[in-house]
mmCIF file of C-alpha atoms in Angstrom:
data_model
loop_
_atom_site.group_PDB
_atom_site.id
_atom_site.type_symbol
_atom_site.label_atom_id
_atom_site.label_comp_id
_atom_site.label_asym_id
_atom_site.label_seq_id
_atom_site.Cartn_x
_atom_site.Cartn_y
_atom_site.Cartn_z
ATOM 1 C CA UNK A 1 4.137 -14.984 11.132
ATOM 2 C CA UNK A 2 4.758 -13.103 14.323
ATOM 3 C CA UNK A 3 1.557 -11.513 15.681
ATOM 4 C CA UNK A 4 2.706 -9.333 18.788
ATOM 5 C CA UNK A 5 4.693 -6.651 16.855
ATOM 6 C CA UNK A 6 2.030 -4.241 15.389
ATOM 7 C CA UNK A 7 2.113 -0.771 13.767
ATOM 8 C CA UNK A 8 -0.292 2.084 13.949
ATOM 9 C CA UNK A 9 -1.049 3.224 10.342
ATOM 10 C CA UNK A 10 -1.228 6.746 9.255
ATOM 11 C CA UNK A 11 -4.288 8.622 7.102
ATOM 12 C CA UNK A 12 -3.929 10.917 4.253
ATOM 13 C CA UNK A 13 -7.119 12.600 5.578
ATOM 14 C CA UNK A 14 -5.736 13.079 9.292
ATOM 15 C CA UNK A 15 -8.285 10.048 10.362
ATOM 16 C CA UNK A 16 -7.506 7.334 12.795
ATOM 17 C CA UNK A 17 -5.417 4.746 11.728
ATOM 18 C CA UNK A 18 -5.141 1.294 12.075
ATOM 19 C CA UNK A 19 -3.453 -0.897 13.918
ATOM 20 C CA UNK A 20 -2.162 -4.239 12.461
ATOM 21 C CA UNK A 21 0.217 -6.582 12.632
ATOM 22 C CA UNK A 22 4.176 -5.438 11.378
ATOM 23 C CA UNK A 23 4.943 -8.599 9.498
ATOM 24 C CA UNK A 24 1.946 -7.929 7.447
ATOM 25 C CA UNK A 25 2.373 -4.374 6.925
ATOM 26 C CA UNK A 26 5.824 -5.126 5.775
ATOM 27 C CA UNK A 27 4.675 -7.456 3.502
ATOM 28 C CA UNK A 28 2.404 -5.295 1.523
ATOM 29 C CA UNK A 29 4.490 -2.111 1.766
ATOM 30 C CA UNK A 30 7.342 -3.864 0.266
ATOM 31 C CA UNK A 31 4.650 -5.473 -2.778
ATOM 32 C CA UNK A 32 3.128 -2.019 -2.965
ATOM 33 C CA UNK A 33 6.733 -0.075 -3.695
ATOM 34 C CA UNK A 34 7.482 -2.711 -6.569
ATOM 35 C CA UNK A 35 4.282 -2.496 -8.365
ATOM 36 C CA UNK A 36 3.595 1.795 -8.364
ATOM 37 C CA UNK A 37 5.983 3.308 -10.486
ATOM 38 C CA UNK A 38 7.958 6.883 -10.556
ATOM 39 C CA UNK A 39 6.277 7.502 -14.032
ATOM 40 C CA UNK A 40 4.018 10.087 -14.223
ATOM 41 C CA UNK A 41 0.866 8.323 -15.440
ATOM 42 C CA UNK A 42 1.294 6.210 -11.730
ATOM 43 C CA UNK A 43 -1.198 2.564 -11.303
ATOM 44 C CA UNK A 44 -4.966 2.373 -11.328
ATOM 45 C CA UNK A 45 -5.550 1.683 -7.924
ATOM 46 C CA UNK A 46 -7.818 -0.823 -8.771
ATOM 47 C CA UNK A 47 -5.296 -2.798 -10.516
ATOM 48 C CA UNK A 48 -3.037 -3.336 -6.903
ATOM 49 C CA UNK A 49 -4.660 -5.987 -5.740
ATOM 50 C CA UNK A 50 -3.915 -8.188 -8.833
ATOM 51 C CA UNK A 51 -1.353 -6.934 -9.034
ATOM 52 C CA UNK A 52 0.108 -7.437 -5.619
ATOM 53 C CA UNK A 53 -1.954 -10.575 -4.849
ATOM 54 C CA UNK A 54 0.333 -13.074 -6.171
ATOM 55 C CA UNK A 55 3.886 -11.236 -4.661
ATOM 56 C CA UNK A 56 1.962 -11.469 -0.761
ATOM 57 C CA UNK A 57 1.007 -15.390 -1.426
ATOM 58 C CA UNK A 58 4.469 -16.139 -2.423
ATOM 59 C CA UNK A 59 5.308 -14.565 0.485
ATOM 60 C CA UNK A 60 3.398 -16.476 2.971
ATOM 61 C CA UNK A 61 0.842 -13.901 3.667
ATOM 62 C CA UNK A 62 -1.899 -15.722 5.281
ATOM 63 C CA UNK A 63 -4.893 -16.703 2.994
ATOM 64 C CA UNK A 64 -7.509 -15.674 5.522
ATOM 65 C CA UNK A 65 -6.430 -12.317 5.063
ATOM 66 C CA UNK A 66 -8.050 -9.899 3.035
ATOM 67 C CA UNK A 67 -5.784 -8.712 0.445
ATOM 68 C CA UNK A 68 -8.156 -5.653 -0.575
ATOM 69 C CA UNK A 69 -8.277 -4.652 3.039
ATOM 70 C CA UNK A 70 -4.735 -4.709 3.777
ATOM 71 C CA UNK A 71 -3.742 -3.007 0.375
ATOM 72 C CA UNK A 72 -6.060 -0.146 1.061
ATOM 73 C CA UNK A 73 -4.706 0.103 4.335
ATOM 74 C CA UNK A 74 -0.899 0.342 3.935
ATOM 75 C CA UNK A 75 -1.878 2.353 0.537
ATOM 76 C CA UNK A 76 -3.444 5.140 2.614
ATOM 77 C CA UNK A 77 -0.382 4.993 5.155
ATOM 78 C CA UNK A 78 2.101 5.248 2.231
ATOM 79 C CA UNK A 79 0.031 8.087 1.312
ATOM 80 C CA UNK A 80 0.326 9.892 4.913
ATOM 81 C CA UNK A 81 3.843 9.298 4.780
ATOM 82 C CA UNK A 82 4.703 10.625 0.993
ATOM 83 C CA UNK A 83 5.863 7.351 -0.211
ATOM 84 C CA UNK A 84 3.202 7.536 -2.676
ATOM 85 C CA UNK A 85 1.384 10.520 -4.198
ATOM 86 C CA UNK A 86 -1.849 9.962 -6.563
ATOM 87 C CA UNK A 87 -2.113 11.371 -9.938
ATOM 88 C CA UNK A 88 -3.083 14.775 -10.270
ATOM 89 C CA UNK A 89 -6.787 15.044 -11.699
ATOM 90 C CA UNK A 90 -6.979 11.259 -12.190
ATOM 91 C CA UNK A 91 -10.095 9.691 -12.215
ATOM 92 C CA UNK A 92 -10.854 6.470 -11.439
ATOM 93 C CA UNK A 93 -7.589 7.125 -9.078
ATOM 94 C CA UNK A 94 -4.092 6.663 -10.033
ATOM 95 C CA UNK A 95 -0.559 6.198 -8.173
ATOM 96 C CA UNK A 96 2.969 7.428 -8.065
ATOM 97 C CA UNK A 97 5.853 7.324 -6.618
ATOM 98 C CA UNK A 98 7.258 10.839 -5.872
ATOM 99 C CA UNK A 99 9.950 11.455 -7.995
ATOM 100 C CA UNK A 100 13.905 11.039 -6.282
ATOM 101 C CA UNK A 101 14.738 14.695 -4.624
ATOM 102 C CA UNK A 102 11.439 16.026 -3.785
#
């Protein structure tokens, strides 16, 4: 993986973000849109790493990584950037994709 090309990350909460490496962010941005649907009732967010895991390892992300970290991460910059929205009233926490047009 290249290591020089990096992104700052955004927060949801207006906090610092993070910077990491682009091939990495990529990687788990592109997992993360595939596995959080449009539909209303969203993904536990608790259930992304499983269910992301195995899509990042077939993609070569490195095994010294930590998956948890980096889906937490790019989750909370998807979040600053409206690419994902969490369920209204959802407890434990739930995500969605905003629906097309809004």
């Amino acid at each position: 993986m290249k290591t020089d090309d990096r992104i700052l990350t955004l927060h949801p909460a207006g906090k610092q973000g993070v910077n990491i490496e682009r091939s990495k962010y990529d990687l788990v941005r592109t997992a993360l849109l595939r596995v959080v649907p449009r539909s209303a009732d969203g993904v536990a967010f608790k259930e992304l790493r499983t269910l992301v895991g195995p899509q990042l390892e077939a993609a070569g992300f490195p095994r010294e990584a930590s998956v948890s970290w980096y889906v937490t991460v790019v989750k909370q910059d998807l979040e600053a950037r409206g690419e994902v929205v969490q369920v209204t009233d959802a407890r434990p926490q739930r995500l969605r994709r905003p629906t097309r047009g809004r």
